[in-house]
XYZ file of C-alpha atoms in Angstrom:
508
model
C 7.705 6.881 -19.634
C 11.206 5.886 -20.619
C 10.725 2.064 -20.498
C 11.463 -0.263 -23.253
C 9.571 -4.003 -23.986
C 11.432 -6.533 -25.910
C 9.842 -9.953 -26.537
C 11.280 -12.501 -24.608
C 10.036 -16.376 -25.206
C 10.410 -18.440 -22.419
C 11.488 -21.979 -23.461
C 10.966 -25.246 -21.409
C 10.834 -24.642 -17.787
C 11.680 -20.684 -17.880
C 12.019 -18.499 -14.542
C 10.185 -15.574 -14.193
C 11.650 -12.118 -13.955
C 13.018 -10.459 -10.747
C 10.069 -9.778 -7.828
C 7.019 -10.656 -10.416
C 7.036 -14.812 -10.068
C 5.848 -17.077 -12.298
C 4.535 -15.547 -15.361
C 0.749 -16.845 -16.061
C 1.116 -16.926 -20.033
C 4.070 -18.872 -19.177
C 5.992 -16.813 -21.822
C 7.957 -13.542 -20.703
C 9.800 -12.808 -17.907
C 9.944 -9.568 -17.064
C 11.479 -6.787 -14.895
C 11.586 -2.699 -14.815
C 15.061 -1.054 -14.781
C 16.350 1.640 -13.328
C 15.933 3.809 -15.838
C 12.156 2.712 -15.690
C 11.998 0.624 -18.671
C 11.905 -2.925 -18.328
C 14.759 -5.179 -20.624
C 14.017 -8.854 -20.459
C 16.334 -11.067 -22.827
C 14.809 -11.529 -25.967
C 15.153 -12.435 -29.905
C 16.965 -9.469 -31.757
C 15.480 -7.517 -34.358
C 12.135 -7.313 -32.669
C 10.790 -3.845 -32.081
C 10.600 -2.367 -28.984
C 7.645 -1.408 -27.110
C 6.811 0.967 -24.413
C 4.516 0.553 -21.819
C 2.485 3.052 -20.491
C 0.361 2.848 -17.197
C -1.933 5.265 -15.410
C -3.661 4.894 -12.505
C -6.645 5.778 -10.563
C -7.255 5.449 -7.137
C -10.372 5.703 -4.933
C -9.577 5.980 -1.130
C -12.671 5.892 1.118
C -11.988 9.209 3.464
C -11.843 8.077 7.213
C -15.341 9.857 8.797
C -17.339 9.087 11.207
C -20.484 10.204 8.679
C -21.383 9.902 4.455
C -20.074 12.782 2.251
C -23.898 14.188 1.947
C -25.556 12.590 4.830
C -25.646 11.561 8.430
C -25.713 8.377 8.031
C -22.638 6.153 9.748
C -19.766 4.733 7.709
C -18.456 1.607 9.493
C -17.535 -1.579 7.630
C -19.322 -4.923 8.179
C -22.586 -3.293 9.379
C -25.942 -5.691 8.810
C -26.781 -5.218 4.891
C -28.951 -1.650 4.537
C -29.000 -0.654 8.031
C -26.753 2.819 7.647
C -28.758 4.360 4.915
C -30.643 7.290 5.203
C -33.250 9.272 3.449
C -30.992 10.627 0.868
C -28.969 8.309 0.374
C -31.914 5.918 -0.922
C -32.938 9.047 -2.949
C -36.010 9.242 -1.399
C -37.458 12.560 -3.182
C -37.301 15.894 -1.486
C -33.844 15.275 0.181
C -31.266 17.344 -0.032
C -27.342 16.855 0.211
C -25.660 18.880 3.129
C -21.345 18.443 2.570
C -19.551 16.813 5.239
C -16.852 19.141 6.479
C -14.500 16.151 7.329
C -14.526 15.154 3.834
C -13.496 18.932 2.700
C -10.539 18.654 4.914
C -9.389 15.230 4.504
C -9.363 16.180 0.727
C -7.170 19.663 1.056
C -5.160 17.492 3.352
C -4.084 14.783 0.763
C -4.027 17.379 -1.696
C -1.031 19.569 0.081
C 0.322 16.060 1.400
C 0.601 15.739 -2.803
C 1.879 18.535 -3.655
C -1.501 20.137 -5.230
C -2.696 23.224 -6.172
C -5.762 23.768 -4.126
C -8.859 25.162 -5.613
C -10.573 27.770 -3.810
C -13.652 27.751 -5.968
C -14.608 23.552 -6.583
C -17.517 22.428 -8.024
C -19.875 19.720 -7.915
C -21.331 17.316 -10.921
C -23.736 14.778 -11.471
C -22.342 11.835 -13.416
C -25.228 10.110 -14.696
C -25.530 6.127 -14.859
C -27.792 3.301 -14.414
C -27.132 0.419 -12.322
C -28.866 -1.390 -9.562
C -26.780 -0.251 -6.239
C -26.852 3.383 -7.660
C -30.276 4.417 -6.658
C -29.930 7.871 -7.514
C -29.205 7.198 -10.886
C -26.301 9.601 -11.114
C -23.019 10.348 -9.004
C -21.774 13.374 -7.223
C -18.485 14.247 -8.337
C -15.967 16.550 -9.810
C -15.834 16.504 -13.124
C -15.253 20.051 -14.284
C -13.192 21.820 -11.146
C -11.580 19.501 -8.859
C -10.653 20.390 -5.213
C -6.790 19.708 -6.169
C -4.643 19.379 -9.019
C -1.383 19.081 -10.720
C 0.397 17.001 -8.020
C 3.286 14.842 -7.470
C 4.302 11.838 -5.913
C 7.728 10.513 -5.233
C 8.260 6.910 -4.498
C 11.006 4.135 -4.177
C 11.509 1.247 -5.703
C 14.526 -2.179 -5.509
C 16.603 -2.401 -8.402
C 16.448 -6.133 -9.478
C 14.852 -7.363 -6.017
C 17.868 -5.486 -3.857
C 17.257 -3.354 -0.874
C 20.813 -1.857 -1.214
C 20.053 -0.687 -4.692
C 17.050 1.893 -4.469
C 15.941 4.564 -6.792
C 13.422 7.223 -6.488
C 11.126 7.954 -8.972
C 7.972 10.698 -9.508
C 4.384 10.185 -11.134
C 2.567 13.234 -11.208
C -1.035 13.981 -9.990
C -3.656 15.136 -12.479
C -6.376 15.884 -9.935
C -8.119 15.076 -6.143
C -12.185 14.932 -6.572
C -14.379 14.693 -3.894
C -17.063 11.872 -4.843
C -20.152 9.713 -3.379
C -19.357 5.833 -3.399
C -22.012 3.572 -4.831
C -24.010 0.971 -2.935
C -22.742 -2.736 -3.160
C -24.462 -5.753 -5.564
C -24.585 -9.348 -4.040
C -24.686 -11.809 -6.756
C -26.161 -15.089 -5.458
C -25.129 -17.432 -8.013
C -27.052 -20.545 -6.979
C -30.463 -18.333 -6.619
C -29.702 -16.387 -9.851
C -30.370 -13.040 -8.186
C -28.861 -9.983 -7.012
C -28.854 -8.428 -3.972
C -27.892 -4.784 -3.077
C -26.208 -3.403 -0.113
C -26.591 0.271 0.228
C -24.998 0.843 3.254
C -21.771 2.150 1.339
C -23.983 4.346 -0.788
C -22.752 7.819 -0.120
C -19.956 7.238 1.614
C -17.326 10.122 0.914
C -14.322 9.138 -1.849
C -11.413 10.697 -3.118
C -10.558 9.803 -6.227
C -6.804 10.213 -7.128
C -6.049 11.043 -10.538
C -2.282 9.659 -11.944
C -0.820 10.755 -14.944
C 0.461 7.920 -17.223
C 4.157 7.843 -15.943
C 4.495 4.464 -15.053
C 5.687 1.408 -17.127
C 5.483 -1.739 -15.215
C 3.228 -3.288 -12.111
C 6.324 -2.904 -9.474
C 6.328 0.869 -10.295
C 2.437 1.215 -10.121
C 2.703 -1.051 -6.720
C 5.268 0.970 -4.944
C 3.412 4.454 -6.264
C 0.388 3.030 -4.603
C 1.772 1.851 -1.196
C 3.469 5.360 -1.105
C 0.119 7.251 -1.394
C -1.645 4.366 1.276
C 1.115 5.396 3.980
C 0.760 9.144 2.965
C -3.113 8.792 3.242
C -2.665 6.289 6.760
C -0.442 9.175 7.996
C -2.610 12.037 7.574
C -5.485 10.342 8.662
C -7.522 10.885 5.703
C -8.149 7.543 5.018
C -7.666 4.388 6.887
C -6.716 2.450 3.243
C -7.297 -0.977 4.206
C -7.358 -2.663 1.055
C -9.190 -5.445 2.259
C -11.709 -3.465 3.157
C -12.328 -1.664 0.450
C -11.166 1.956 1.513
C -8.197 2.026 -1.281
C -9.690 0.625 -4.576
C -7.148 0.815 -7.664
C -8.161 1.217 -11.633
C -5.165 0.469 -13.846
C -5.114 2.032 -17.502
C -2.458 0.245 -19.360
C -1.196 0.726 -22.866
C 1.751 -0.467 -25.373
C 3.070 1.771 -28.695
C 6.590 1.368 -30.834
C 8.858 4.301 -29.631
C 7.694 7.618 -31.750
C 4.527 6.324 -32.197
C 1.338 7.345 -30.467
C -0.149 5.859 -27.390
C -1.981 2.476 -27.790
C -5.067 1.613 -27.150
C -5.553 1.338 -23.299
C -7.247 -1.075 -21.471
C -8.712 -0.583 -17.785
C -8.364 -2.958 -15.232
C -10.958 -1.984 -12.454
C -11.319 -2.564 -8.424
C -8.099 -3.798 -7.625
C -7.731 -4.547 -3.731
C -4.428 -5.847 -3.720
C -1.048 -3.889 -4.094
C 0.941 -7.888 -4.966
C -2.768 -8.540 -7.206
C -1.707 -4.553 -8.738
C 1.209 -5.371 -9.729
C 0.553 -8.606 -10.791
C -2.404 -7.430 -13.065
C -0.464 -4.534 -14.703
C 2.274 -6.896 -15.734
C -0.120 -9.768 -17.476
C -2.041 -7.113 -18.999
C 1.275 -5.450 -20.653
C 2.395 -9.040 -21.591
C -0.968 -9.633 -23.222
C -0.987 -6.929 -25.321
C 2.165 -7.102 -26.799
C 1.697 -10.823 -27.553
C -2.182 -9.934 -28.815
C -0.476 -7.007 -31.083
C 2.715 -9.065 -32.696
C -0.051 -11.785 -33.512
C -1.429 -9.545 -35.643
C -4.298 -8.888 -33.733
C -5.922 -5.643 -32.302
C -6.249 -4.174 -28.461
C -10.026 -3.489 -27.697
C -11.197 -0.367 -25.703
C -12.458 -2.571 -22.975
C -12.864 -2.873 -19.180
C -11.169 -5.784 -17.480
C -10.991 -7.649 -14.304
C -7.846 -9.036 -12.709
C -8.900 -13.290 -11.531
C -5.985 -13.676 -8.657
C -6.651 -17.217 -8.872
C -6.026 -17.557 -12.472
C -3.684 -14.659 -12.520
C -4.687 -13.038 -15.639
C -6.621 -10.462 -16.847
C -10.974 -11.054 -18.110
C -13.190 -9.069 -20.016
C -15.970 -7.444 -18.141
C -17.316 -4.936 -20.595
C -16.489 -2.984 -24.041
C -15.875 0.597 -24.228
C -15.616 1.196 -28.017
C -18.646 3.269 -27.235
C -17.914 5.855 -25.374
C -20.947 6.018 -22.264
C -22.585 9.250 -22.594
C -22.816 9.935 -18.564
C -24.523 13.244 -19.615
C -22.606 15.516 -16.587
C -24.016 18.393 -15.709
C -23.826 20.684 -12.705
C -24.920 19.558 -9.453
C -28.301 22.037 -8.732
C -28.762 21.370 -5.288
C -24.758 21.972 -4.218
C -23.436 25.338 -4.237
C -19.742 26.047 -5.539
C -17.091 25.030 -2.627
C -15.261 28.339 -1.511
C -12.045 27.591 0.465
C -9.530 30.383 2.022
C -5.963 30.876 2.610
C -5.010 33.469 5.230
C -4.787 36.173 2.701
C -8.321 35.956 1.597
C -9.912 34.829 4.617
C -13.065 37.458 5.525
C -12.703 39.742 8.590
C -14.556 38.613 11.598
C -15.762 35.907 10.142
C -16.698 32.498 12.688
C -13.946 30.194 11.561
C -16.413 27.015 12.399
C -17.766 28.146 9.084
C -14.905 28.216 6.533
C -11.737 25.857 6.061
C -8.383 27.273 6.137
C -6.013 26.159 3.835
C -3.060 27.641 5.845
C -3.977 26.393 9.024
C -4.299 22.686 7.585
C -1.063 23.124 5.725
C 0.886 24.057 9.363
C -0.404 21.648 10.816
C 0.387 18.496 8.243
C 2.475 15.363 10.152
C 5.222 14.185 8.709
C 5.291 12.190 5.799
C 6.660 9.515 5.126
C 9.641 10.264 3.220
C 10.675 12.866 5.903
C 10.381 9.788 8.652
C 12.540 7.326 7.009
C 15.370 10.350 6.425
C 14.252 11.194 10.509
C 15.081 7.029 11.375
C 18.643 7.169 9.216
C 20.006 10.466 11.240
C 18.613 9.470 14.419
C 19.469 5.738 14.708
C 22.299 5.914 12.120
C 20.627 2.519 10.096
C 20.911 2.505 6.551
C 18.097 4.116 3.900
C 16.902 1.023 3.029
C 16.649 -0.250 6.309
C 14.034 3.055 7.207
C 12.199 2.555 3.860
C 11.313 -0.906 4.977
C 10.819 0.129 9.096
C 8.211 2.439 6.944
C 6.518 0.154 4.678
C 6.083 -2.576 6.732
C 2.595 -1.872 9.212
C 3.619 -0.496 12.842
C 7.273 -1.718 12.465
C 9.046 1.667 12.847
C 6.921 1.870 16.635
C 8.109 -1.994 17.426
C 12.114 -0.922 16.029
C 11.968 2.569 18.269
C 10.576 0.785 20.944
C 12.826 -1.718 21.438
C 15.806 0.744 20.971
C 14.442 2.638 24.091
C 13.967 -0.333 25.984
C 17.396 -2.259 25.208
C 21.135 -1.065 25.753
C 22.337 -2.532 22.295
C 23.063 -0.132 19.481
C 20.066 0.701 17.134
C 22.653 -0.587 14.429
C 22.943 -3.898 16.120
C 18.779 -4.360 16.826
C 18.121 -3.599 12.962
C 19.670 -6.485 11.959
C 17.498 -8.660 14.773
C 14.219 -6.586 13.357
C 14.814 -7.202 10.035
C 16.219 -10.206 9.783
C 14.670 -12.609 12.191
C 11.133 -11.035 13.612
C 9.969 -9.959 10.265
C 11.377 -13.153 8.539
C 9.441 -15.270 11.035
C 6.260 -12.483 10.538
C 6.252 -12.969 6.864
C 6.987 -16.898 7.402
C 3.483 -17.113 9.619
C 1.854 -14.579 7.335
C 1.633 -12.243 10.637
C 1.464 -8.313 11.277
C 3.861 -6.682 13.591
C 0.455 -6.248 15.980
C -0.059 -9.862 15.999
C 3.338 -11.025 16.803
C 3.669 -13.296 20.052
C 7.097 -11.153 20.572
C 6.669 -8.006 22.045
C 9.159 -5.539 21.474
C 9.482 -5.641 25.520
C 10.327 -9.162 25.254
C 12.940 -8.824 22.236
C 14.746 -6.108 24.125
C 15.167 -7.983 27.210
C 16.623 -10.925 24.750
C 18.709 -8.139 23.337
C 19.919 -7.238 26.681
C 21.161 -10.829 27.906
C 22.834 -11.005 24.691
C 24.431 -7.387 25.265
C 25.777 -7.866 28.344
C 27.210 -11.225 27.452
C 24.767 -13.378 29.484
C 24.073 -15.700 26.487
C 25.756 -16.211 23.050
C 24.317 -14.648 19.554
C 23.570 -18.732 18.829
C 21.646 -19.105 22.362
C 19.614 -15.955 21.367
C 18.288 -17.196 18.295
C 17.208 -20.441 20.620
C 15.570 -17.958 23.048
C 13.705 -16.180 20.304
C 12.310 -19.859 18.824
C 11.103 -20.345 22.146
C 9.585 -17.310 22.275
C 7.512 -17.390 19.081
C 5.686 -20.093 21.046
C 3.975 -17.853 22.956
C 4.116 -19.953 26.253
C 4.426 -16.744 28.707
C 7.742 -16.925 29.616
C 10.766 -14.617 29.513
C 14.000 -14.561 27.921
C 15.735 -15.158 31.158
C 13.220 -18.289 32.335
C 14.142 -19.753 28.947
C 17.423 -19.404 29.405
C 17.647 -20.611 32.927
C 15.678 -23.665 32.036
C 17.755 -24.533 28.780
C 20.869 -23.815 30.790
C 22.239 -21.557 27.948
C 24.227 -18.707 30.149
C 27.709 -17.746 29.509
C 30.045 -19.015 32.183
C 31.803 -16.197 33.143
C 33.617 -17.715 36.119
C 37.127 -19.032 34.621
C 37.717 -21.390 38.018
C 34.004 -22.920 37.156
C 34.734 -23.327 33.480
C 38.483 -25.075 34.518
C 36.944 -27.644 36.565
C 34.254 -28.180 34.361
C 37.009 -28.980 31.228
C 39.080 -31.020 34.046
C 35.715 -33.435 34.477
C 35.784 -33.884 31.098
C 39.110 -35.109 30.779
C 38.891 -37.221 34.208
C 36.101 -39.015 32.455
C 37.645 -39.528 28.911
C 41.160 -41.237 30.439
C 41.487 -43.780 27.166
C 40.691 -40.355 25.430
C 43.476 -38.802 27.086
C 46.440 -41.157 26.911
C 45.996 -41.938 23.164
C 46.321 -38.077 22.504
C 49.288 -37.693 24.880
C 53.106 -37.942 23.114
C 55.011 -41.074 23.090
């Protein structure tokens, strides 16, 4: 990572830096560059640091069954009532592998870039905690389904749309993995309860290499991978449901110097809480390091109402989780069409091939698809993309409207999502349709109605009363007059009833 840290004090009343607001230290402002590194002003003669953050990512795969058992996945389901046999670890139960999970994981994995393994392997990662009843987890720790990936993503240049650059973090691995059960903690009975109707539902866990510097780059990185994963299918991501789940490993050295000692910041729901928690942490280690003082090996949680980072647990001792080979889980063969077995019942194997031809588009080939086809600018398709079901609403307008894709952009961007973000709406829960805001578009094409007496429509619309552009109009009397004799006599009632008006402004 290319990035540079400089201290910067803040004195008195401070602003923060660019897209970050208010620093929670109250001491550094802070921003990344183009170049990746971040260059906040700052007292010369201090020593630069570099920042250094990996991530890892857990995205609940989007089945209609657990990775190793029948039991349903669905969210918000009475506490313990989709758990079967196995996944209480009842003994004498046996895993069986959920097919959709295989697939969903070679998916994501090509989606990234990835070698895919043919031969994967399964583990048992051994630990002790209440919602694991097992006492170990079934992962990959020795030969992932997918590895040595890359993502590309995009990121503002000082908070501006017009200035974009793309940058690439690569992908150590994709590992299939069982979730863990959920612990209650009832503070005011001083007892914990546990939920283990998420126990065993299928995981991948997303592997980033430490290429990242700052919590805007780690936050656009991760919204990239949540609209790969929403595209695909393979996982739903909804953060506030728990299906995408971030871990942030953050470290800061002197250039030429080794890495630092990292710090994790676990279960992050939150791609604004992401960035936010990778920035504190960075700030708090460089302040904790030029006060002398040392960065523990420790596991931290980000507090979004205090906006900073807590200790949850030390790891200067490394936790034995004794792996060892999963004995009840044969070796995961996958084919390509060069090794796939003669006459065999393809019900039976997965193809790599045939999931590889028939991958969607991704993301980054959609927003290039909304530039040549609409002629709108990149950034304008990078934010159609990132915002939730706003490229649908923007093409369906366009098809329903006779004004230029070029001209409904701007009304898109600049006054429905305003007003969306304003309300703290999605594009599904918006009282406009895009049927309504193309037949506003369409008065104000074909000159019925001023741009000013649109944006009156459209205020009237985010009511929600039922009506239509043209009963709004009607009723508020805003239509052009396009009859010159109508507008004449109109001006020449004006005048009859201003006469004192009239003779002061005439000559002599």
């Amino acid at each position: 990572c290319g990035g540079v840290w400089r201290r910067a004090w803040q004195r008195g009343a401070g602003g923060p830096g660019p897209g970050h607001g208010s620093s929670p230290r109250g001491q550094r402002a802070v921003a990344c560059n183009a170049k990746g590194g971040v260059v906040p002003a700052g007292k010369s003669g201090i020593a630069p640091w570099i920042p250094v953050v990996g991530l890892e990512i857990h995205a609940q795969i989007s089945s209609k069954s657990k990775l190793f058992s029948g039991s349903q996945v669905q969210f918000a389901a009475p506490p313990n009532s989709l758990v079967s046999f196995f996944d209480a670890s009842l003994p004498g139960t046996l895993p069986v592998l959920n097919r959709r999970c295989v697939e969903a994981a070679v998916m994501t994995g090509l989606a990234l870039n990835c070698s895919i393994n043919k031969k994967s392997l399964f583990d048992r990662k051994h630990y002790f905690y209440a919602d694991l009843p097992a006492g170990y987890q079934i992962t990959q720790q020795r030969v992932p389904i997918a590895v040595n990936g890359s993502l590309s993503y995009s990121l503002c240049i000082d908070n501006k749309m017009s200035q974009m650059v793309t940058k690439t973090v690569r992908i150590k691995q994709i590992q299939l993995e069982q979730d863990s059960g959920k612990s209650l903690h009832d503070d005011t009975r001083s007892q914990t309860l546990v939920d283990l109707n998420r126990a065993g539902v299928g995981l991948m866990e997303v592997v980033m290499e430490p290429d990242m510097c700052c919590g805007e780059e780690a936050a656009a990185a991760v919204r990239e991978l949540q609209l790969i994963l929403q595209t695909l299918g393979s996982s739903q991501a909804v953060m506030a449901e728990g299906q995408l789940r971030v871990d942030a490993n953050v470290s800061v050295h002197h250039p030429g110097e080794p890495y630092g000692v990292r710090t994790e910041v676990k279960n992050i729901n939150s791609i604004r809480f992401l960035a936010k928690a990778v920035d504190y942490e960075i700030q708090r280690q460089i302040e904790e390091l030029e006060n002398g003082g040392t960065i523990l090996n420790e596991t931290r949680a980000f507090d979004s109402k205090l906006g900073c980072t807590v200790p949850m647990r030390d790891k200067e001792g490394k936790q034995d989780y004794r792996f060892m080979p999963e004995p009840n889980l044969p070796p995961l063969i996958l084919y390509d069409a060069k090794s796939l077995p003669a006459n065999v019942n393809h019900q039976q194997v997965i193809n790599i091939d045939w999931i590889h031809e028939r991958l969607p588009d991704l993301p980054s080939v959609k927003r290039e698809k909304l530039v040549e086809q609409y002629g709108i600018l990149p950034e304008h398709g990078f934010t159609l993309l990132n915002e939730d079901g706003l490229a649908e609403f923007f093409e369906s307008v366009v098809k329903q409207t006779q004004m230029k894709p070029k001209k409904v952009i701007g009304w898109i961007l600049n006054d429905l999502l305003s007003y969306l973000k304003e309300h703290s709406l999605t594009v599904k829960e918006s009282p406009v349709s895009s049927f309504l805001l193309a037949d506003l578009l369409n008065l104000l094409e074909k000159k019925e109605i001023s741009s000013t007496a649109a944006k009156q429509v459209l205020a009237e619309l985010w009511k929600g009363e039922g009506k239509t552009p043209l009963e709004i109009v009607k009723e508020q009397k805003l239509e052009l007059l396009q009859d010159q004799k109508e507008l004449e006599q109109i001006c020449q009632a004006v005048i009859d009833g201003q006469e004192n008006e009239v003779i002061m402004m005439v000559p002599g």
